[in-house]
Coordinates of C-alpha atoms and ligand atoms in Angstrom, one line a residue:
X113 CA 165.6 -52.8 198.1
X114 CA 164.9 -53.4 194.6
X115 CA 168.5 -52.7 193.2
X116 CA 170.3 -55.3 196.0
X117 CA 168.4 -58.1 195.1
X118 CA 169.5 -57.2 191.4
X119 CA 172.6 -56.8 192.9
X120 CA 172.8 -60.7 194.3
X121 CA 171.5 -61.7 191.1
X122 CA 174.2 -60.3 188.9
X123 CA 177.1 -61.5 191.3
X124 CA 175.7 -65.2 191.8
X125 CA 176.3 -65.1 187.9
X126 CA 180.0 -63.5 188.0
X127 CA 181.1 -65.8 190.8
X128 CA 180.1 -68.9 189.0
X129 CA 182.3 -67.4 185.9
X130 CA 184.9 -66.2 188.4
X131 CA 185.1 -70.2 190.5
X132 CA 185.7 -71.7 186.8
X133 CA 189.1 -69.9 187.0
X134 CA 190.8 -69.6 190.2
X135 CA 193.5 -67.5 191.2
X136 CA 197.2 -69.5 191.0
X137 CA 198.6 -69.4 194.3
X138 CA 201.5 -68.1 195.2
X139 CA 201.5 -65.5 192.5
X140 CA 201.4 -61.9 193.0
X141 CA 199.9 -59.8 189.6
X142 CA 200.7 -56.3 189.0
X143 CA 199.8 -54.1 185.9
X144 CA 202.7 -52.9 184.8
X145 CA 203.9 -50.7 182.1
X146 CA 201.5 -52.1 179.5
X147 CA 199.1 -54.0 181.8
X148 CA 199.4 -57.6 183.4
X149 CA 202.1 -59.3 181.7
X150 CA 203.7 -63.1 183.1
X151 CA 203.6 -66.6 181.5
X152 CA 200.1 -66.9 179.4
X153 CA 199.4 -70.4 181.4
X154 CA 198.8 -68.1 185.0
X155 CA 196.5 -65.5 183.2
X156 CA 193.4 -67.1 183.0
X157 CA 192.0 -65.7 186.4
X158 CA 193.1 -62.0 185.6
X159 CA 191.4 -62.2 182.3
X160 CA 188.4 -62.9 183.6
X161 CA 188.8 -60.2 186.3
X162 CA 190.3 -57.7 183.7
X163 CA 186.9 -57.8 181.9
X164 CA 184.3 -57.4 184.8
X165 CA 186.8 -54.4 185.0
X166 CA 185.9 -53.5 182.2
X167 CA 182.9 -53.6 182.5
X168 CA 183.3 -51.2 185.5
X169 CA 184.8 -48.8 184.3
X170 CA 182.8 -48.5 181.2
X171 CA 179.5 -48.2 183.5
X172 CA 181.5 -45.1 185.4
X173 CA 181.8 -43.8 181.7
X174 CA 178.2 -43.9 181.2
X175 CA 178.3 -46.4 178.6
X176 CA 181.0 -45.7 176.9
X177 CA 183.1 -48.4 175.2
X178 CA 186.2 -50.1 176.9
X179 CA 188.3 -52.3 174.8
X180 CA 190.2 -54.7 176.2
X181 CA 193.2 -56.4 174.4
X182 CA 195.1 -59.9 174.9
X183 CA 198.4 -60.1 174.0
X184 CA 202.4 -59.9 175.2
X185 CA 203.4 -57.5 172.9
X186 CA 207.2 -57.9 172.7
X187 CA 207.2 -61.2 175.1
X188 CA 208.0 -64.4 174.3
X189 CA 205.5 -66.8 172.8
X190 CA 204.8 -68.2 176.1
X191 CA 204.2 -65.1 177.6
X192 CA 200.7 -63.2 177.4
X193 CA 198.8 -60.4 178.9
X194 CA 196.1 -58.1 178.9
X195 CA 195.4 -54.3 179.2
X196 CA 192.1 -52.2 178.8
X197 CA 191.8 -49.3 176.4
X198 CA 189.9 -46.3 177.8
X199 CA 187.2 -44.7 175.6
X200 CA 189.8 -41.8 173.8
X201 CA 191.2 -45.2 172.6
X202 CA 194.6 -44.5 175.1
X203 CA 195.9 -46.7 177.6
X204 CA 193.7 -47.2 180.9
X205 CA 193.4 -44.5 183.7
X206 CA 196.3 -44.4 185.7
X207 CA 193.7 -44.1 188.9
X208 CA 192.3 -47.4 187.7
X209 CA 195.2 -49.8 187.8
X210 CA 195.5 -50.1 191.1
X211 CA 191.4 -51.3 191.0
X212 CA 192.5 -53.9 188.4
X213 CA 195.4 -55.3 190.9
X214 CA 193.0 -55.3 193.4
X215 CA 190.7 -57.2 191.4
X216 CA 193.2 -59.8 189.8
X217 CA 195.0 -60.6 193.3
X218 CA 192.1 -61.2 195.5
X219 CA 192.7 -65.0 196.6
X220 CA 189.3 -66.4 196.3
X221 CA 186.1 -65.6 194.4
X222 CA 184.1 -64.4 198.0
X223 CA 187.3 -61.9 198.1
X224 CA 186.6 -61.0 194.4
X225 CA 182.9 -60.0 194.8
X226 CA 183.7 -58.4 197.9
X227 CA 186.1 -56.0 196.2
X228 CA 184.5 -55.5 193.1
X229 CA 181.8 -54.1 195.1
X230 CA 183.7 -51.8 197.4
X231 CA 184.8 -50.7 194.5
X232 CA 181.4 -50.0 192.4
X233 CA 180.7 -48.4 196.2
X234 CA 183.5 -46.2 196.0
X235 CA 183.2 -44.8 192.4
X236 CA 179.3 -44.5 192.8
X237 CA 179.1 -47.4 189.9
X238 CA 175.0 -48.7 189.5
X239 CA 176.6 -52.6 188.3
X240 CA 173.1 -52.8 187.0
X241 CA 173.9 -50.1 184.1
X242 CA 174.3 -51.1 180.8
X243 CA 178.4 -50.9 179.2
X244 CA 179.8 -52.0 176.3
X245 CA 183.3 -53.7 175.9
X246 CA 185.4 -54.7 172.6
X247 CA 188.0 -57.3 172.8
X248 CA 190.3 -58.7 170.6
X249 CA 193.9 -61.1 170.6
X250 CA 197.2 -61.4 168.9
X251 CA 198.4 -64.5 167.4
X252 CA 199.8 -66.2 170.7
X253 CA 198.8 -69.8 171.5
X254 CA 197.1 -69.1 175.0
X255 CA 195.3 -66.7 173.2
X256 CA 192.0 -68.9 172.5
X257 CA 191.6 -70.0 175.9
X258 CA 192.5 -66.7 177.8
X259 CA 189.6 -65.2 175.9
X260 CA 187.7 -68.1 176.7
X261 CA 188.1 -67.1 180.2
X262 CA 187.2 -63.2 179.3
X263 CA 183.7 -64.7 177.8
X264 CA 182.7 -66.4 180.8
X265 CA 183.4 -63.4 183.0
X266 CA 181.5 -61.1 180.3
X267 CA 178.7 -63.6 179.8
X268 CA 177.6 -63.2 183.5
X269 CA 176.0 -59.8 182.5
X270 CA 173.7 -61.3 180.0
X271 CA 172.2 -58.6 178.1
X272 CA 172.6 -56.3 179.9
X273 CA 175.9 -55.1 178.1
X274 CA 177.3 -54.7 175.0
X275 CA 180.1 -56.6 173.5
X276 CA 181.8 -57.1 170.5
X277 CA 184.8 -59.4 169.4
X278 CA 186.9 -58.0 166.4
X279 CA 189.4 -61.1 166.5
X280 CA 192.4 -61.7 165.9
X281 CA 194.0 -58.9 165.0
X282 CA 197.0 -55.5 166.2
X283 CA 196.6 -53.4 169.2
X284 CA 196.2 -50.7 167.1
X285 CA 193.8 -51.6 165.4
X286 CA 191.8 -52.2 168.5
X287 CA 192.6 -48.6 170.0
X288 CA 191.2 -47.6 166.6
X289 CA 188.3 -49.3 166.8
X290 CA 187.9 -48.0 170.4
X291 CA 188.3 -44.6 169.8
X292 CA 186.1 -44.2 166.8
X293 CA 183.1 -46.1 168.5
X294 CA 183.6 -43.6 171.2
X295 CA 183.9 -40.7 168.7
X296 CA 180.2 -39.6 168.7
X297 CA 180.9 -37.0 165.4
X298 CA 181.8 -40.1 163.7
X299 CA 184.7 -38.2 162.1
X300 CA 187.2 -40.8 163.3
X301 CA 186.6 -43.2 161.1
X302 CA 184.5 -46.3 160.4
X303 CA 185.2 -47.6 163.9
X304 CA 186.0 -51.8 162.3
X305 CA 189.3 -53.3 161.4
X306 CA 188.1 -52.3 157.7
X307 CA 187.3 -48.8 159.1
X308 CA 191.7 -48.3 160.4
X309 CA 192.7 -49.8 156.4
X310 CA 190.1 -47.6 154.4
X311 CA 191.5 -44.1 156.7
X312 CA 195.4 -45.0 156.7
X313 CA 195.2 -45.9 152.8
X314 CA 193.0 -43.0 151.6
X315 CA 195.4 -40.7 153.6
X316 CA 198.2 -42.5 152.4
X317 CA 197.6 -41.8 148.7
X318 CA 197.1 -37.9 149.5
X319 CA 199.9 -37.4 151.3
X320 CA 202.3 -39.8 148.6
X321 CA 200.3 -38.2 145.5
X322 CA 202.2 -38.0 142.6
X323 CA 205.2 -39.4 144.0
X324 CA 204.3 -43.1 143.8
X325 CA 204.7 -45.4 143.2
X326 CA 207.1 -46.1 146.1
X327 CA 210.4 -48.3 145.9
X328 CA 209.2 -51.9 148.0
X329 CA 210.0 -52.3 151.6
X330 CA 210.9 -55.4 153.2
X331 CA 208.9 -55.7 156.5
X332 CA 210.0 -58.1 159.3
X333 CA 206.6 -59.0 161.2
X334 CA 208.3 -60.9 164.2
X335 CA 206.1 -64.0 163.2
X336 CA 203.3 -62.5 164.8
X337 CA 200.1 -60.5 164.3
X338 CA 201.5 -57.7 161.8
X339 CA 201.6 -60.0 159.3
X340 CA 197.7 -60.5 158.5
X341 CA 197.7 -56.2 159.1
X342 CA 200.3 -55.8 155.7
X343 CA 198.5 -58.3 153.9
X344 CA 195.3 -57.1 154.4
X345 CA 196.3 -53.4 154.1
X346 CA 198.1 -54.0 151.1
X347 CA 195.5 -54.6 149.2
X348 CA 194.1 -51.3 150.4
X349 CA 196.6 -49.1 148.6
X350 CA 197.9 -51.8 145.5
X351 CA 201.3 -51.4 143.7
X352 CA 201.3 -47.8 145.7
X353 CA 203.7 -48.9 148.2
X354 CA 204.7 -52.8 147.6
X355 CA 204.8 -54.0 151.1
X356 CA 207.5 -57.4 151.4
X357 CA 206.2 -58.9 154.4
X358 CA 209.2 -61.1 156.3
X359 CA 208.7 -63.5 158.7
X360 CA 204.9 -64.1 158.8
X361 CA 205.0 -67.9 160.1
X362 CA 202.0 -67.5 162.6
X363 CA 201.6 -71.4 163.0
X364 CA 205.6 -72.0 163.7
X365 CA 206.0 -73.1 167.6
X366 CA 208.2 -70.9 169.1
X367 CA 208.7 -68.7 166.3
X368 CA 206.9 -64.9 167.4
X369 CA 209.5 -62.8 168.5
X370 CA 212.1 -65.3 168.2
X371 CA 215.4 -63.8 166.4
X372 CA 213.1 -61.1 164.7
X373 CA 211.1 -58.4 165.3
X374 CA 211.6 -54.9 166.8
X375 CA 212.6 -55.3 170.1
X376 CA 215.9 -58.2 169.1
X377 CA 217.0 -55.3 166.4
X378 CA 216.8 -52.5 168.8
X379 CA 218.0 -54.9 172.2
X380 CA 220.8 -56.3 170.0
X381 CA 221.7 -53.8 167.5
X382 CA 222.0 -56.0 164.6
X383 CA 219.4 -57.5 161.3
X384 CA 217.4 -60.1 161.8
X385 CA 219.4 -63.6 160.7
X386 CA 216.3 -64.4 158.5
X387 CA 216.9 -60.6 157.0
X388 CA 220.4 -61.1 157.1
X389 CA 220.7 -64.3 154.9
X390 CA 218.1 -63.7 152.9
X391 CA 220.4 -60.4 151.6
X392 CA 217.6 -58.6 151.4
X393 CA 219.6 -55.3 152.6
X394 CA 222.5 -55.8 149.8
X395 CA 220.8 -53.7 146.7
X396 CA 222.1 -50.0 147.4
X397 CA 219.6 -47.8 149.0
X398 CA 217.5 -50.3 150.1
X399 CA 216.3 -50.3 153.5
X400 CA 214.0 -52.4 156.1
X401 CA 211.8 -52.6 159.2
X402 CA 210.8 -54.4 162.2
X403 CA 207.6 -54.3 164.0
X404 CA 206.8 -55.9 167.2
X405 CA 205.1 -59.2 168.1
X406 CA 201.3 -56.8 168.5
X407 CA 202.5 -54.0 165.4
X408 CA 202.7 -51.9 168.3
X409 CA 206.2 -51.0 167.5
X410 CA 208.4 -50.4 164.3
X411 CA 212.1 -49.8 163.9
X412 CA 214.0 -49.0 160.5
X413 CA 217.5 -50.1 159.8
X414 CA 219.9 -50.5 156.5
X415 CA 223.5 -51.3 155.7
X416 CA 226.1 -48.3 155.0
X417 CA 227.8 -49.2 152.1
X418 CA 226.4 -52.5 151.8
X419 CA 228.0 -54.1 154.9
X420 CA 227.4 -51.6 158.4
X421 CA 224.1 -52.5 160.0
X422 CA 222.8 -49.0 161.2
X423 CA 219.3 -48.4 162.8
X424 CA 216.9 -46.2 162.8
X425 CA 215.2 -46.3 165.7
X426 CA 212.1 -44.4 167.6
X427 CA 214.3 -41.3 168.4
X428 CA 215.7 -40.9 164.7
X429 CA 211.6 -41.4 163.6
X430 CA 210.9 -39.1 166.1
X431 CA 213.1 -36.6 164.7
X432 CA 212.3 -37.4 160.5
X433 CA 208.6 -36.4 161.8
X434 CA 209.2 -33.2 164.2
X435 CA 211.4 -32.0 162.4
X436 CA 209.2 -32.9 158.5
X437 CA 205.9 -31.2 160.7
X438 CA 207.4 -28.5 161.3
X439 CA 208.3 -27.3 158.3
X440 CA 204.8 -28.4 156.8
X441 CA 203.5 -25.6 159.6
X442 CA 206.1 -22.9 158.5
X443 CA 204.8 -23.1 155.1
X444 CA 201.4 -22.9 156.0
X445 CA 202.3 -19.6 157.6
X446 CA 200.9 -21.4 161.1
X447 CA 203.9 -21.0 162.9
X448 CA 202.8 -18.3 165.4
X449 CA 199.5 -20.5 166.1
X450 CA 201.2 -23.7 166.2
X451 CA 203.2 -25.4 168.9
X452 CA 204.7 -28.5 168.3
X453 CA 207.1 -30.2 170.9
X454 CA 208.9 -33.8 170.7
X455 CA 208.7 -36.6 174.2
X456 CA 210.7 -38.9 174.4
X457 CA 212.1 -41.1 177.8
X458 CA 215.1 -41.3 179.2
X459 CA 216.2 -43.9 176.6
X460 CA 216.0 -41.9 174.1
X461 CA 219.9 -41.3 172.8
X462 CA 221.3 -38.0 174.2
X463 CA 222.4 -36.9 170.8
X464 CA 219.0 -37.0 169.3
X465 CA 217.7 -34.9 172.2
X466 CA 220.3 -32.4 171.5
X467 CA 219.6 -32.8 168.4
X468 CA 215.9 -31.4 168.2
X469 CA 216.8 -29.0 171.2
X470 CA 218.9 -27.3 168.9
X471 CA 216.4 -27.2 166.4
X472 CA 214.2 -25.0 169.2
X473 CA 211.2 -28.1 169.5
X474 CA 211.0 -27.5 173.2
X475 CA 212.0 -31.7 174.4
X476 CA 209.8 -33.5 177.3
X477 CA 211.1 -36.1 179.1
X478 CA 208.4 -39.1 180.9
X479 CA 208.8 -42.2 182.9
X480 CA 208.6 -45.4 179.9
X481 CA 205.1 -46.6 179.0
X482 CA 203.3 -44.7 176.1
X483 CA 200.6 -43.6 178.6
X484 CA 203.4 -41.3 180.4
X485 CA 204.5 -40.6 176.4
X486 CA 200.8 -39.8 175.4
X487 CA 199.9 -37.6 178.4
X488 CA 202.7 -35.5 178.1
X489 CA 202.7 -35.2 174.3
X490 CA 198.2 -33.7 174.6
X491 CA 200.0 -30.8 176.0
X492 CA 201.3 -29.5 172.6
X493 CA 199.3 -28.7 169.8
X494 CA 201.1 -31.1 168.0
X495 CA 203.2 -33.7 170.2
X496 CA 205.6 -36.4 168.8
X497 CA 206.2 -38.8 170.9
X498 CA 208.3 -42.1 170.5
X499 CA 210.8 -44.6 172.6
X500 CA 213.5 -45.1 171.6
X501 CA 212.3 -48.6 171.2
X502 CA 210.0 -47.5 168.1
X503 CA 206.8 -46.8 170.0
X504 CA 205.2 -44.0 169.3
X505 CA 203.1 -41.5 166.9
X506 CA 202.1 -37.8 167.0
X507 CA 199.1 -36.2 168.1
X508 CA 197.2 -33.3 166.7
X509 CA 194.9 -31.2 169.3
X510 CA 191.4 -30.8 167.8
X511 CA 191.8 -27.0 168.5
X512 CA 194.9 -27.8 165.8
X513 CA 192.6 -29.7 163.6
X514 CA 190.0 -26.8 163.8
X515 CA 192.7 -24.0 162.9
X516 CA 194.0 -26.4 160.2
X517 CA 190.2 -26.6 158.4
X518 CA 189.3 -23.0 158.6
X519 CA 192.5 -21.8 157.5
X520 CA 192.3 -19.8 154.4
X521 CA 195.3 -19.8 152.3
X522 CA 197.0 -17.6 150.7
X523 CA 199.2 -19.6 148.5
X524 CA 199.1 -22.6 146.8
X525 CA 202.1 -24.0 148.1
X526 CA 200.3 -22.9 151.6
X527 CA 197.2 -24.9 150.9
X528 CA 199.5 -27.9 150.1
X529 CA 200.8 -27.9 153.2
X530 CA 198.1 -27.6 155.0
X531 CA 196.2 -30.3 152.9
X532 CA 199.4 -32.4 154.5
X533 CA 198.9 -31.3 157.3
X534 CA 195.4 -32.8 158.0
X535 CA 195.9 -36.3 155.8
X536 CA 199.7 -36.7 158.3
X537 CA 197.1 -36.5 161.7
X538 CA 194.5 -38.9 159.2
X539 CA 197.8 -41.7 158.6
X540 CA 198.9 -41.0 162.0
X541 CA 197.2 -43.4 164.6
X542 CA 195.7 -40.6 167.2
X543 CA 195.4 -43.7 169.7
X544 CA 198.5 -45.2 170.4
X545 CA 201.8 -46.4 168.5
X546 CA 201.2 -48.0 165.7
X547 CA 204.0 -49.9 163.4
X548 CA 201.7 -49.9 160.5
X549 CA 200.7 -46.4 160.5
X550 CA 204.5 -44.9 161.8
X551 CA 205.5 -47.2 158.6
X552 CA 203.3 -44.8 156.4
X553 CA 204.5 -42.1 158.4
X554 CA 208.6 -42.6 157.6
X555 CA 207.4 -44.1 153.7
X556 CA 205.4 -40.4 153.2
X557 CA 208.0 -38.1 154.7
X558 CA 211.1 -39.8 152.8
X559 CA 209.0 -39.7 149.5
X560 CA 208.6 -35.6 150.2
X561 CA 211.8 -34.7 151.4
X562 CA 213.4 -37.3 148.3
X563 CA 215.9 -38.9 151.3
X564 CA 216.8 -42.7 151.3
X565 CA 217.6 -44.3 155.2
X566 CA 221.0 -42.8 154.1
X567 CA 220.5 -39.1 154.0
X568 CA 217.7 -40.2 157.2
X569 CA 220.4 -41.2 159.0
X570 CA 222.7 -38.0 158.3
X571 CA 220.5 -35.8 160.8
X572 CA 223.0 -36.7 163.8
X573 CA 225.5 -39.4 164.9
X574 CA 223.9 -41.5 168.0
X575 CA 226.2 -41.9 170.7
X576 CA 227.0 -45.7 171.2
X577 CA 224.7 -47.3 173.5
X578 CA 223.6 -50.8 175.6
X579 CA 220.3 -52.0 177.0
X580 CA 221.0 -55.3 179.0
X581 CA 218.9 -57.1 181.1
X582 CA 219.7 -58.2 184.4
X583 CA 218.2 -60.9 186.2
X584 CA 217.4 -60.1 190.2
X585 CA 215.8 -62.0 192.8
X586 CA 213.2 -59.0 192.5
X587 CA 213.1 -56.3 190.9
X588 CA 210.4 -54.5 193.1
X589 CA 213.2 -53.6 195.2
X590 CA 214.6 -51.2 192.3
X591 CA 212.4 -47.6 192.5
X592 CA 213.2 -44.6 190.6
X593 CA 212.5 -41.0 190.6
X594 CA 213.4 -37.8 187.9
X595 CA 211.6 -39.8 185.3
X596 CA 213.1 -42.6 185.7
X597 CA 217.0 -41.5 185.5
X598 CA 218.4 -42.3 189.2
X599 CA 217.7 -45.2 191.4
X600 CA 216.0 -43.7 194.7
X601 CA 216.6 -47.8 196.4
X602 CA 218.3 -50.1 196.7
X603 CA 220.2 -47.5 199.4
X604 CA 223.8 -45.9 198.1
X605 CA 222.9 -47.8 194.4
X606 CA 222.5 -44.7 192.8
X607 CA 225.7 -43.3 194.2
X608 CA 228.1 -46.0 192.9
X609 CA 226.3 -45.5 189.7
X610 CA 226.8 -41.9 189.4
X611 CA 230.7 -42.7 190.6
X612 CA 230.7 -45.0 187.3
X613 CA 229.5 -42.8 184.9
X614 CA 231.4 -40.0 185.7
X615 CA 234.9 -41.8 185.3
X616 CA 233.5 -42.1 181.3
X617 CA 233.9 -39.6 178.8
X618 CA 229.9 -38.4 177.9
X619 CA 228.6 -40.9 180.3
X620 CA 225.1 -41.8 180.8
X621 CA 223.3 -44.7 182.3
X622 CA 220.4 -45.3 184.6
X623 CA 218.4 -48.7 185.9
X624 CA 214.9 -48.8 186.5
X625 CA 212.7 -52.1 186.9
X626 CA 211.0 -53.6 183.6
X627 CA 207.3 -52.8 183.7
X628 CA 206.7 -56.1 181.3
X629 CA 209.5 -58.4 181.7
X630 CA 211.2 -60.4 184.9
X631 CA 214.1 -58.4 184.7
X632 CA 215.9 -55.1 185.5
X633 CA 216.9 -52.9 182.5
X634 CA 220.5 -50.9 182.2
X635 CA 221.0 -48.6 179.8
X636 CA 224.7 -47.1 179.0
X637 CA 225.7 -44.6 176.4
X638 CA 229.3 -42.7 176.5
X639 CA 231.8 -41.6 173.7
X640 CA 232.7 -44.7 172.5
X641 CA 231.3 -48.2 171.6
X642 CA 233.9 -49.9 173.8
X643 CA 233.2 -47.1 176.6
X644 CA 229.4 -48.0 176.9
X645 CA 229.3 -51.4 176.7
X646 CA 232.2 -51.4 179.5
X647 CA 229.5 -48.8 181.4
X648 CA 227.4 -51.4 180.7
X649 CA 228.8 -53.9 182.0
X650 CA 230.0 -52.2 185.6
X651 CA 226.4 -50.7 186.0
X652 CA 225.7 -54.4 185.4
X653 CA 227.4 -55.7 188.0
X654 CA 226.5 -52.9 190.7
X655 CA 223.3 -53.9 190.7
X656 CA 223.5 -57.8 190.8
X657 CA 225.3 -56.8 194.1
X658 CA 222.9 -54.7 195.2
X659 CA 220.3 -57.0 194.7
X660 CA 222.2 -59.9 196.6
X661 CA 222.9 -57.4 199.5
X662 CA 219.1 -56.7 199.7
X663 CA 218.4 -60.8 199.2
X664 CA 220.7 -61.4 202.1
X665 CA 219.4 -58.7 204.8
X666 CA 216.1 -59.9 203.8
X667 CA 217.0 -63.3 204.7
X668 CA 218.7 -62.1 207.4
X669 CA 222.2 -63.5 206.4
X670 CA 225.3 -61.2 205.7
X671 CA 225.9 -60.2 202.4
Ligands
G16_941 C1 205.6 -51.7 176.3 C2 205.4 -50.4 176.7 C3 206.5 -49.5 176.0 C4 207.7 -49.9 176.8 C5 207.7 -51.2 177.1 C6 209.1 -51.7 177.3 O1 205.6 -52.0 175.0 O2 203.7 -50.2 175.7 O3 205.7 -48.1 176.8 O4 208.1 -49.7 176.7 O5 206.3 -52.1 177.1 O6 208.6 -51.4 179.1 P1 209.5 -51.7 180.3 O7 210.8 -51.6 180.1 O8 208.5 -51.7 181.1 O9 209.3 -53.7 180.0 P2 205.0 -53.3 174.2 O10 205.5 -53.1 172.8 O11 205.8 -54.2 175.1 O12 203.6 -53.6 174.3

């Protein structure tokens, strides 16, 4: 009985908070590839409700700390978004995405309370139990208003829950802080932004050893929060790696991700105009990289012969990392004990997959989204996972770390390889893809190999490819199977795509609805650039026709 009375008080407080942020009419929210994402102005009610779910999730997991990140990453500036981070720093467990979607779409406060109660009852959660939530945001103008909505919801619980605001920071830092906070051993690192920098800097210094100082590196920060992280991190490594930040304007309206950043470079396959105009890459042996708006992705590039743009994307980073780690494992004498694997998505260039396979490293293909790749990577002792768009990391299992720490090296070379493997596990963010941590990984490998971008690029030649966004009336009609490589709906469309692909040498193409933007993505690759372009256009046209046909059928008119 007492329990019911306590609940009533809590639900009254939640209702009062939720009443301040009603759900906008006519919008259906869904938890997509990386949480909720849409125009920031539509999101206050969603953010408040995600905060409520974070409390439930924490209570379900005995008070473990749950993260809430307010960001829309690579999306345009007017968009915003929110995602939940689970205790090990991973994306929210997938079965909970439905709960998030349910709460976000309740039309009224009364519906919201009923849904909240039903989730709590179904999962046997004591809604009066303690909970802990940590949150952060990126630099988007809509961020402060959305954080206010989050805080309004969390305030309804009073002192029953522990709440921590770590301010404006990158998505990977929030993931790190969540993981470190929940790490009972205390070995993962100090659970603060400063603790993150110290951990990365210490491991980086070990790995560079006497190879430093390294050549200056130009970093396009996409006019986002990565600019702050880069400047702060520089203080921890001094001149060991001079980081020359570009596109660091956090105050100019509309600048975020505009004509710059990892997504721009990967999609357009060209330098950001700002980088091209400044001529940063005209000096020989220079390379540069681009972060996205919340610094969880990175792609590299350089100009071959000072002229031709060459992209070193997530696939190239995966290859660089996997071969280097494979060599270290061999040098450490642990080939029989440590199973190394690579995880990619359908967007991985066919040449990269072939190249990795030829090196006898197993490759797994998963649907798009770090949440899928991360779990597949956990199945290896050391799992290298990267999406072609530059989102990825390397996971070391607890058993591998134990093996490395307890290994008894028989030579200085073995000892060195083991030391470097341990340091790699610390420089690489074990929670999620992280542009800064990946940057350090790449620079370390290049320094060890004595490579510049050209030598790195020589590993394999990408098949020419195109990635196109197609706007359709309703992207939810596009359903996929086989790790998103085939469409199951609209009916008949896949057969037409297959036919188009069969006419193109080394042709491959697939279609999937984006989980972060209101569009359908079309990927095409082929033996030549013009053939890839042609295939992308043909398949895009098929997609538009298919979508129009379904829309006409729904409207009861003839297509
Ligand atoms: C997010 C996800 C990535 C995904 C990307 C694009 O990245 O974390 O795994 O590749 O969206 O997804 P989609 O093609 O479904 O739009 P970010 O950097 O935007 O958070």
